[in-house]
mmCIF file with all atom_site columns, C-alpha atoms in Angstrom:
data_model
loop_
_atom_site.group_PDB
_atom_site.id
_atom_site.type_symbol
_atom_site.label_atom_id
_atom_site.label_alt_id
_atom_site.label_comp_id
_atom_site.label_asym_id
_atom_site.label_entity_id
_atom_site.label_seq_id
_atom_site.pdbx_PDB_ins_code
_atom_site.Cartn_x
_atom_site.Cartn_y
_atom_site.Cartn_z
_atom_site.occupancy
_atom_site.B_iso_or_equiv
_atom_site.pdbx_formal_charge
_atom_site.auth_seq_id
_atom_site.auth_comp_id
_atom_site.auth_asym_id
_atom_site.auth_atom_id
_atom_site.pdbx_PDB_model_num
ATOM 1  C CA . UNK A 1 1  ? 113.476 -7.860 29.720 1.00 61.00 ? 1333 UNK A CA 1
ATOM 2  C CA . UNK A 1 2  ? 113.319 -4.468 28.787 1.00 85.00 ? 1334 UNK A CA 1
ATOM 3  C CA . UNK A 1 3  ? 113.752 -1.897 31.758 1.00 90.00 ? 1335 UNK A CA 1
ATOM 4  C CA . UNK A 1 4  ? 110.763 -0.143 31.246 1.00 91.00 ? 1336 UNK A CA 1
ATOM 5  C CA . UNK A 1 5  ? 108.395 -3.072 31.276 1.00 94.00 ? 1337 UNK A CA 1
ATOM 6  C CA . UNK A 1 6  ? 109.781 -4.517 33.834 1.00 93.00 ? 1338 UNK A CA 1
ATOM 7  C CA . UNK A 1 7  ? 109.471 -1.376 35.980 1.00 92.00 ? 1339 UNK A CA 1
ATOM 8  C CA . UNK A 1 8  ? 105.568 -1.722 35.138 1.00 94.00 ? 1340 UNK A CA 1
ATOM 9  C CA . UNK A 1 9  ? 105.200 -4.761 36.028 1.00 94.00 ? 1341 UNK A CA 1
ATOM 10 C CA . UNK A 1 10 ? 107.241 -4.278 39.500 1.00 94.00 ? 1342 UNK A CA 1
ATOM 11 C CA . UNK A 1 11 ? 104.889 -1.223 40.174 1.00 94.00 ? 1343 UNK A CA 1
ATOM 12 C CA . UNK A 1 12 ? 101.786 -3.575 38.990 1.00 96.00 ? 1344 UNK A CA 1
ATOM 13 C CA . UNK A 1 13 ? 102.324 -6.486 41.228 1.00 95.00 ? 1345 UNK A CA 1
ATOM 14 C CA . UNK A 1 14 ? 103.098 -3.549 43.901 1.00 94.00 ? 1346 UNK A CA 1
ATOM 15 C CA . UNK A 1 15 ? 99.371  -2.167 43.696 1.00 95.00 ? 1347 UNK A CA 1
ATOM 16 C CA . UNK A 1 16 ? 98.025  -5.604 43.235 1.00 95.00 ? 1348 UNK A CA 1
ATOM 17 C CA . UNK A 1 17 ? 99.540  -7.404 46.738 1.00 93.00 ? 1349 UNK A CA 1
ATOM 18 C CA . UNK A 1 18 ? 100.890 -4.657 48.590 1.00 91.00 ? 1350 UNK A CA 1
ATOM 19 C CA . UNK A 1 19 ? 98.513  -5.934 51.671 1.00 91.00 ? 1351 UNK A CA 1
ATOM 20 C CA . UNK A 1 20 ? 99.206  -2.344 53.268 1.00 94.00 ? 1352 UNK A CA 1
ATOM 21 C CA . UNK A 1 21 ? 103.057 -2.490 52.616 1.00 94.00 ? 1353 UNK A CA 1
ATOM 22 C CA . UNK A 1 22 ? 105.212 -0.225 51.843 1.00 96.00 ? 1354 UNK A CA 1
ATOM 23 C CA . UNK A 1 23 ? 106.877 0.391  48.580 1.00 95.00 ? 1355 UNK A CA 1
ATOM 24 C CA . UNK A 1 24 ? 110.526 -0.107 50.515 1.00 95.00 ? 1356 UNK A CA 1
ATOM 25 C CA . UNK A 1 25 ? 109.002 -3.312 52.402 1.00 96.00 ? 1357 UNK A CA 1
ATOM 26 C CA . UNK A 1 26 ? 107.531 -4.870 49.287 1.00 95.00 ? 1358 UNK A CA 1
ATOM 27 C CA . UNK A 1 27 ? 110.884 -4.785 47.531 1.00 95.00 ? 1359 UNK A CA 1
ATOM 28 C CA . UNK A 1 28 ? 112.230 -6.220 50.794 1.00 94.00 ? 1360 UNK A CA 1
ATOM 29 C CA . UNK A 1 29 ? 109.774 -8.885 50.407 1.00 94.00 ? 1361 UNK A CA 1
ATOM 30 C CA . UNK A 1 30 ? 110.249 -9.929 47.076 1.00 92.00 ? 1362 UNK A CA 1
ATOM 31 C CA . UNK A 1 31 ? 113.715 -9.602 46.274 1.00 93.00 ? 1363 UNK A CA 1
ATOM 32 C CA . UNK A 1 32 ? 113.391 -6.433 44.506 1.00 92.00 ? 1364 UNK A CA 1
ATOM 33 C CA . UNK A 1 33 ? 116.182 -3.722 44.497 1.00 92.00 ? 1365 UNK A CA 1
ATOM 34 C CA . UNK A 1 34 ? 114.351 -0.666 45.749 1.00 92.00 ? 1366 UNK A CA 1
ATOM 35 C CA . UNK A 1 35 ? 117.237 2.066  45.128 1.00 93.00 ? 1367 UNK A CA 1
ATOM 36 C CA . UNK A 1 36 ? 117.015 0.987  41.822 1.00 87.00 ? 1368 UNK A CA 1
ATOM 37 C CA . UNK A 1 37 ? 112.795 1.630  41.401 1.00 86.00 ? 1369 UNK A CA 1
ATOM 38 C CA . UNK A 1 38 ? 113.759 4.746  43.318 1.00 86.00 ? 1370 UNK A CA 1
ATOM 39 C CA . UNK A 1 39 ? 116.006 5.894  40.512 1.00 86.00 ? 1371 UNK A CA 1
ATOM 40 C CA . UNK A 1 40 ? 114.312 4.770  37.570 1.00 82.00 ? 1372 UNK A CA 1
#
């Protein structure tokens, strides 16, 4: 998958079931590598 759309979709499904989260937890959550959505 290309990076791009799959930072979009991250950042989608982020705004769609964040349930009050934050950005850091969600990524802890679901597996996600947060230092790399903070670079990009």
């Amino acid at each position: 998958m290309e990076t791009k759309e799959y930072f979009e979709k991250v950042m989608q499904d982020f705004n769609q079931h964040r349930n009050g989260r934050s950005l850091r937890k969600y990524c802890q959550d679901e597996g996600i590598d947060y230092k790399w959505l903070q670079e990009y």
